[in-house]
Amino acid sequence: MTAIADTGSRMGINPWLRFALRRAGRLLVSLWVLVTAAFLMIHLIPGDPVRAALGSTAPLSLVNARRELLGLNDPLWLQYAHYLRDLVTGELGTAITSGLPVSQIIGDRLPATLELAVLAFSLAVLVSIPLGLGMAVLTRGGRRRPGELAFTSSSVVLAAIPDFLVGVGLVYVFGVQLAWLPVAGRGDPGSYVLPVLALAIGPAAVLARIVRVETLAMLRADYLRTARAKRLPGHVIYLRHALPNALTATITQAGLLLGAMVAGTVLVENVFAWPGLGSTIVQSILAKDYPAVQGVILVYGVGVLLANLVVDVALALLDPRSTIREG
């Protein structure tokens, strides 16, 4: 696909088309690697995965019937071909323990995980951008050193604490000690507060630091000195000139954090007994229900790949020259 893009460059194809070809090629290769790894997972596990899932006391007839249902008696190449065919048609197999289609389990649990991830990511972005911009304006030129030190130290500490430990701390303070908010389940709006905060606090601290650093760099640029010399209003200088140019690195990091945030829902959901894919994959791993684990891993992997694709497109729109002309 890269060779096609390079050939298109020599033939004078539109740079946006070359950009689309490169990204599509990378996405397809990544999807193939993800799908192949998920397929091989069930075959690389020592022993019989069906016997492990059903237990040592399960009748041999039941084990053989499940193996036949899962197609594990077929040659490996045929299983792989059937696996790819089923993925194209949206068929993810059957869970060993429950006997339900994996696609049905994912369909029931995915909305809860998406709600959690989208709300947490939105909160992190909405908090970090004004906070980072404000701290850059307040501390530029070495001013307010104590405030800068407090902001930097606190953001480093918050970013270093794992999401699930933040969740445990929030449960103890706001659920056990103060009894202000529910600590388990997905119900009224109050049940969203603690898990969303647990997922958002660390990424918000990271993004706020990046916004501050990038904004400080922009404030030292020549074109902003010119803007100040023209006596433009402060909000025009900061919001129209400095912030958009500082967001390129922020968007890149935000995309990486979004992928990490999706993965972070696994542990946070278990802390708060949230009925999403995170709790589903943990239960499936404990039950050795490998078809269910395969399906959930695929969903998480595709989510991360799509998040990276969105970041690439956003960077191309913000800074088309550097991104589209990338070799």
Short mmCIF file of C-alpha atoms in Angstrom, two decimals, residues 12-319:
data_model
loop_
_atom_site.label_atom_id
_atom_site.label_comp_id
_atom_site.label_asym_id
_atom_site.label_seq_id
_atom_site.Cartn_x
_atom_site.Cartn_y
_atom_site.Cartn_z
CA GLY A 12 0.66 13.43 -9.45
CA ILE A 13 -2.23 11.90 -7.47
CA ASN A 14 -3.95 14.22 -5.01
CA PRO A 15 -2.00 14.29 -1.70
CA TRP A 16 -5.17 13.64 0.28
CA LEU A 17 -5.69 10.44 -1.73
CA ARG A 18 -2.11 9.34 -0.98
CA PHE A 19 -2.75 10.07 2.68
CA ALA A 20 -5.93 7.96 2.60
CA LEU A 21 -4.11 5.08 0.85
CA ARG A 22 -1.31 5.05 3.42
CA ARG A 23 -3.67 5.10 6.37
CA ALA A 24 -5.97 2.47 4.86
CA GLY A 25 -3.00 0.19 4.21
CA ARG A 26 -1.74 0.52 7.77
CA LEU A 27 -5.21 -0.06 9.18
CA LEU A 28 -5.74 -3.22 7.11
CA VAL A 29 -2.36 -4.67 8.11
CA SER A 30 -3.01 -3.89 11.78
CA LEU A 31 -6.46 -5.47 11.61
CA TRP A 32 -5.02 -8.62 10.02
CA VAL A 33 -2.37 -8.91 12.76
CA LEU A 34 -5.03 -8.38 15.45
CA VAL A 35 -7.41 -10.95 13.97
CA THR A 36 -4.66 -13.53 13.47
CA ALA A 37 -3.36 -13.08 17.01
CA ALA A 38 -6.87 -13.47 18.43
CA PHE A 39 -7.38 -16.64 16.37
CA LEU A 40 -4.09 -18.20 17.46
CA MET A 41 -4.74 -17.43 21.11
CA ILE A 42 -7.09 -20.38 21.58
CA HIS A 43 -4.61 -22.75 19.86
CA LEU A 44 -1.51 -21.66 21.78
CA ILE A 45 -3.04 -22.38 25.17
CA PRO A 46 -1.70 -25.68 26.57
CA GLY A 47 -4.25 -28.42 26.87
CA ASP A 48 -7.84 -28.57 25.66
CA PRO A 49 -9.54 -25.15 26.03
CA VAL A 50 -13.01 -26.72 25.98
CA ARG A 51 -12.11 -29.18 28.76
CA ALA A 52 -10.54 -26.30 30.74
CA ALA A 53 -13.69 -24.20 30.38
CA LEU A 54 -16.19 -26.98 31.19
CA GLY A 55 -14.14 -28.49 34.00
CA SER A 56 -12.61 -31.89 34.60
CA THR A 57 -15.94 -33.44 35.62
CA ALA A 58 -17.76 -32.55 32.38
CA PRO A 59 -18.85 -35.63 30.36
CA LEU A 60 -16.68 -36.48 27.39
CA SER A 61 -19.71 -36.35 25.11
CA LEU A 62 -20.36 -32.73 26.11
CA VAL A 63 -16.71 -31.80 25.56
CA ASN A 64 -16.70 -33.40 22.11
CA ALA A 65 -19.97 -31.71 21.20
CA ARG A 66 -18.59 -28.29 22.16
CA ARG A 67 -15.37 -28.93 20.24
CA GLU A 68 -17.43 -29.84 17.18
CA LEU A 69 -19.59 -26.74 17.64
CA LEU A 70 -16.50 -24.54 17.83
CA GLY A 71 -14.90 -26.28 14.83
CA LEU A 72 -11.81 -27.26 16.81
CA ASN A 73 -11.67 -30.69 15.18
CA ASP A 74 -11.04 -29.19 11.72
CA PRO A 75 -7.54 -28.59 10.30
CA LEU A 76 -5.96 -25.33 11.45
CA TRP A 77 -6.05 -23.70 8.01
CA LEU A 78 -9.74 -24.52 7.64
CA GLN A 79 -10.50 -23.12 11.11
CA TYR A 80 -8.71 -19.91 10.14
CA ALA A 81 -10.67 -19.65 6.89
CA HIS A 82 -13.95 -20.20 8.73
CA TYR A 83 -12.89 -17.67 11.38
CA LEU A 84 -12.26 -14.98 8.76
CA ARG A 85 -15.53 -15.82 7.01
CA ASP A 86 -17.48 -15.55 10.26
CA LEU A 87 -15.85 -12.23 11.14
CA VAL A 88 -16.92 -10.77 7.80
CA THR A 89 -20.51 -11.80 8.51
CA GLY A 90 -20.36 -10.53 12.10
CA GLU A 91 -20.29 -13.98 13.69
CA LEU A 92 -17.89 -14.16 16.64
CA GLY A 93 -18.61 -17.71 17.77
CA THR A 94 -20.38 -19.16 20.79
CA ALA A 95 -19.41 -18.77 24.43
CA ILE A 96 -18.45 -22.09 25.99
CA THR A 97 -19.90 -21.54 29.45
CA SER A 98 -23.20 -19.82 28.62
CA GLY A 99 -23.82 -21.16 25.12
CA LEU A 100 -24.80 -17.65 23.98
CA PRO A 101 -23.46 -16.06 20.79
CA VAL A 102 -20.42 -13.92 21.60
CA SER A 103 -21.83 -11.15 19.40
CA GLN A 104 -24.93 -11.05 21.61
CA ILE A 105 -22.84 -10.80 24.78
CA ILE A 106 -20.78 -7.98 23.28
CA GLY A 107 -23.88 -6.20 22.02
CA ASP A 108 -25.38 -6.28 25.51
CA ARG A 109 -22.23 -5.06 27.28
CA LEU A 110 -20.54 -2.72 24.77
CA PRO A 111 -22.86 0.31 25.29
CA ALA A 112 -21.96 0.49 28.99
CA THR A 113 -18.22 0.49 28.20
CA LEU A 114 -18.60 3.07 25.43
CA GLU A 115 -20.55 5.37 27.74
CA LEU A 116 -17.82 5.18 30.34
CA ALA A 117 -14.94 5.72 27.89
CA VAL A 118 -16.59 8.56 25.94
CA LEU A 119 -17.68 10.44 29.06
CA ALA A 120 -14.26 10.07 30.69
CA PHE A 121 -12.40 11.14 27.54
CA SER A 122 -14.67 14.14 27.03
CA LEU A 123 -14.21 15.21 30.64
CA ALA A 124 -10.42 14.84 30.40
CA VAL A 125 -10.27 17.02 27.26
CA LEU A 126 -12.70 19.65 28.56
CA VAL A 127 -10.72 20.02 31.80
CA SER A 128 -7.16 19.73 30.48
CA ILE A 129 -7.26 22.29 27.63
CA PRO A 130 -8.43 25.34 29.63
CA LEU A 131 -6.34 24.26 32.63
CA GLY A 132 -3.16 23.86 30.58
CA LEU A 133 -3.77 27.09 28.68
CA GLY A 134 -4.48 29.01 31.88
CA MET A 135 -1.36 27.70 33.60
CA ALA A 136 0.75 28.60 30.55
CA VAL A 137 -0.56 32.16 30.58
CA LEU A 138 -0.08 32.51 34.35
CA THR A 139 3.44 31.05 34.48
CA ARG A 140 4.98 32.28 31.20
CA GLY A 141 8.30 34.02 31.53
CA GLY A 142 9.11 32.31 34.84
CA ARG A 143 6.31 34.01 36.73
CA ARG A 144 4.47 32.43 39.69
CA ARG A 145 7.06 29.73 40.33
CA PRO A 146 5.22 28.23 43.35
CA GLY A 147 2.07 27.78 41.23
CA GLU A 148 4.07 26.21 38.43
CA LEU A 149 5.78 23.81 40.85
CA ALA A 150 2.46 22.83 42.45
CA PHE A 151 0.83 22.24 39.07
CA THR A 152 3.74 20.19 37.70
CA SER A 153 4.13 18.08 40.84
CA SER A 154 0.43 17.33 41.23
CA SER A 155 -0.02 16.46 37.55
CA VAL A 156 2.94 14.05 37.64
CA VAL A 157 1.57 12.30 40.73
CA LEU A 158 -1.97 12.04 39.36
CA ALA A 159 -0.73 10.72 36.01
CA ALA A 160 1.39 8.05 37.73
CA ILE A 161 -1.43 6.52 39.78
CA PRO A 162 -3.21 3.65 37.97
CA ASP A 163 -6.86 4.23 37.15
CA PHE A 164 -8.13 1.39 39.31
CA LEU A 165 -6.25 2.72 42.36
CA VAL A 166 -7.80 6.14 41.77
CA GLY A 167 -11.13 4.34 41.66
CA VAL A 168 -10.48 2.57 44.95
CA GLY A 169 -9.56 5.90 46.57
CA LEU A 170 -12.72 7.56 45.24
CA VAL A 171 -14.84 4.69 46.53
CA TYR A 172 -13.31 4.98 49.99
CA VAL A 173 -13.71 8.77 50.25
CA PHE A 174 -16.99 9.49 48.46
CA GLY A 175 -18.71 6.15 48.82
CA VAL A 176 -17.65 4.76 52.20
CA GLN A 177 -16.63 7.75 54.31
CA LEU A 178 -18.94 10.45 52.96
CA ALA A 179 -21.63 8.19 51.45
CA TRP A 180 -22.35 10.81 48.77
CA LEU A 181 -22.32 8.60 45.69
CA PRO A 182 -23.08 4.96 44.78
CA VAL A 183 -20.04 2.76 44.39
CA ALA A 184 -21.36 -0.12 42.29
CA GLY A 185 -23.61 -0.76 39.34
CA ARG A 186 -24.95 1.32 36.46
CA GLY A 187 -28.15 3.12 37.31
CA ASP A 188 -28.97 6.76 38.00
CA PRO A 189 -26.62 9.58 36.86
CA GLY A 190 -24.84 9.51 40.21
CA SER A 191 -23.51 6.02 39.46
CA TYR A 192 -21.48 7.44 36.55
CA VAL A 193 -19.58 10.02 38.57
CA LEU A 194 -16.95 7.92 40.33
CA PRO A 195 -16.00 5.56 37.44
CA VAL A 196 -15.82 8.47 35.00
CA LEU A 197 -13.60 10.42 37.40
CA ALA A 198 -11.40 7.36 37.97
CA LEU A 199 -10.77 7.09 34.23
CA ALA A 200 -10.46 10.83 33.52
CA ILE A 201 -8.21 12.18 36.28
CA GLY A 202 -4.91 10.67 35.06
CA PRO A 203 -5.37 11.52 31.35
CA ALA A 204 -6.54 15.03 32.23
CA ALA A 205 -3.33 15.62 34.21
CA VAL A 206 -1.17 14.38 31.32
CA LEU A 207 -2.99 16.45 28.70
CA ALA A 208 -2.95 19.59 30.85
CA ARG A 209 0.85 19.37 31.16
CA ILE A 210 1.22 18.93 27.39
CA VAL A 211 -1.10 21.84 26.63
CA ARG A 212 0.87 24.06 29.00
CA VAL A 213 4.26 23.11 27.54
CA GLU A 214 3.11 23.50 23.93
CA THR A 215 1.37 26.80 24.67
CA LEU A 216 4.50 28.18 26.34
CA ALA A 217 6.47 27.27 23.22
CA MET A 218 3.90 29.01 21.02
CA LEU A 219 3.95 32.13 23.21
CA ARG A 220 7.67 32.50 22.46
CA ALA A 221 7.13 32.29 18.69
CA ASP A 222 7.83 35.30 16.48
CA TYR A 223 4.31 35.55 15.09
CA LEU A 224 2.88 35.91 18.58
CA ARG A 225 5.38 38.64 19.39
CA THR A 226 4.09 40.37 16.28
CA ALA A 227 0.50 39.87 17.43
CA ARG A 228 1.32 41.41 20.81
CA ALA A 229 3.10 44.27 19.10
CA LYS A 230 -0.11 44.96 17.19
CA ARG A 231 -1.86 45.20 20.57
CA LEU A 232 -4.35 42.46 19.79
CA PRO A 233 -6.63 41.52 22.71
CA GLY A 234 -5.31 38.80 24.98
CA HIS A 235 -8.13 36.36 24.25
CA VAL A 236 -7.43 36.67 20.50
CA ILE A 237 -3.71 35.98 21.00
CA TYR A 238 -4.25 32.98 23.25
CA LEU A 239 -7.35 31.37 21.76
CA ARG A 240 -7.01 32.15 18.05
CA HIS A 241 -3.24 32.06 17.56
CA ALA A 242 -1.52 30.13 20.38
CA LEU A 243 -3.99 27.38 21.27
CA PRO A 244 -4.70 25.92 17.78
CA ASN A 245 -0.98 25.53 17.09
CA ALA A 246 -0.41 23.97 20.50
CA LEU A 247 -3.11 21.33 19.97
CA THR A 248 -1.16 19.21 17.46
CA ALA A 249 0.95 17.43 20.07
CA THR A 250 -2.04 17.40 22.41
CA ILE A 251 -4.21 15.56 19.91
CA THR A 252 -1.48 13.00 19.31
CA GLN A 253 -1.18 12.29 23.02
CA ALA A 254 -4.96 12.36 23.44
CA GLY A 255 -5.28 9.57 20.86
CA LEU A 256 -2.79 7.44 22.74
CA LEU A 257 -4.58 8.16 26.00
CA LEU A 258 -7.92 7.24 24.45
CA GLY A 259 -6.55 3.82 23.55
CA ALA A 260 -5.15 3.42 27.06
CA MET A 261 -8.44 4.64 28.50
CA VAL A 262 -10.38 1.99 26.59
CA ALA A 263 -8.05 -0.66 28.01
CA GLY A 264 -8.28 0.97 31.45
CA THR A 265 -12.02 0.31 31.57
CA VAL A 266 -11.23 -3.37 32.19
CA LEU A 267 -10.01 -2.79 35.74
CA VAL A 268 -12.16 0.25 36.53
CA GLU A 269 -15.33 -1.61 35.58
CA ASN A 270 -14.41 -4.38 38.00
CA VAL A 271 -13.80 -1.88 40.80
CA PHE A 272 -17.27 -0.40 40.35
CA ALA A 273 -19.08 -3.61 39.26
CA TRP A 274 -19.87 -1.86 35.98
CA PRO A 275 -21.75 -4.15 33.55
CA GLY A 276 -19.49 -3.58 30.55
CA LEU A 277 -16.94 -5.45 28.48
CA GLY A 278 -14.23 -4.99 31.12
CA SER A 279 -16.05 -7.08 33.69
CA THR A 280 -17.08 -9.51 30.93
CA ILE A 281 -13.51 -10.23 29.83
CA VAL A 282 -12.34 -10.79 33.41
CA GLN A 283 -15.20 -13.21 34.06
CA SER A 284 -14.47 -14.99 30.77
CA ILE A 285 -10.76 -15.33 31.59
CA LEU A 286 -11.56 -16.77 35.02
CA ALA A 287 -14.02 -19.21 33.43
CA LYS A 288 -11.54 -20.03 30.63
CA ASP A 289 -14.22 -19.10 28.09
CA TYR A 290 -11.79 -18.46 25.24
CA PRO A 291 -14.28 -17.68 22.43
CA ALA A 292 -15.74 -14.89 24.59
CA VAL A 293 -12.25 -13.63 25.40
CA GLN A 294 -11.38 -13.65 21.69
CA GLY A 295 -14.41 -11.58 20.81
CA VAL A 296 -13.87 -8.98 23.51
CA ILE A 297 -10.16 -8.66 22.65
CA LEU A 298 -11.11 -8.01 19.03
CA VAL A 299 -13.51 -5.26 20.08
CA TYR A 300 -10.91 -3.58 22.28
CA GLY A 301 -8.25 -3.88 19.58
CA VAL A 302 -10.49 -2.43 16.86
CA GLY A 303 -11.41 0.41 19.22
CA VAL A 304 -7.75 1.31 19.73
CA LEU A 305 -7.03 1.16 15.98
CA LEU A 306 -10.00 3.38 15.17
CA ALA A 307 -8.94 5.86 17.84
CA ASN A 308 -5.49 6.08 16.23
CA LEU A 309 -7.10 6.56 12.81
CA VAL A 310 -9.23 9.43 14.13
CA VAL A 311 -6.09 11.06 15.54
CA ASP A 312 -4.30 10.75 12.19
CA VAL A 313 -7.21 12.38 10.37
CA ALA A 314 -7.46 15.15 12.96
CA LEU A 315 -3.73 15.88 12.64
CA ALA A 316 -4.03 15.94 8.86
CA LEU A 317 -6.81 18.50 9.09
CA LEU A 318 -4.93 20.68 11.59
CA ASP A 319 -1.53 20.47 9.92
#
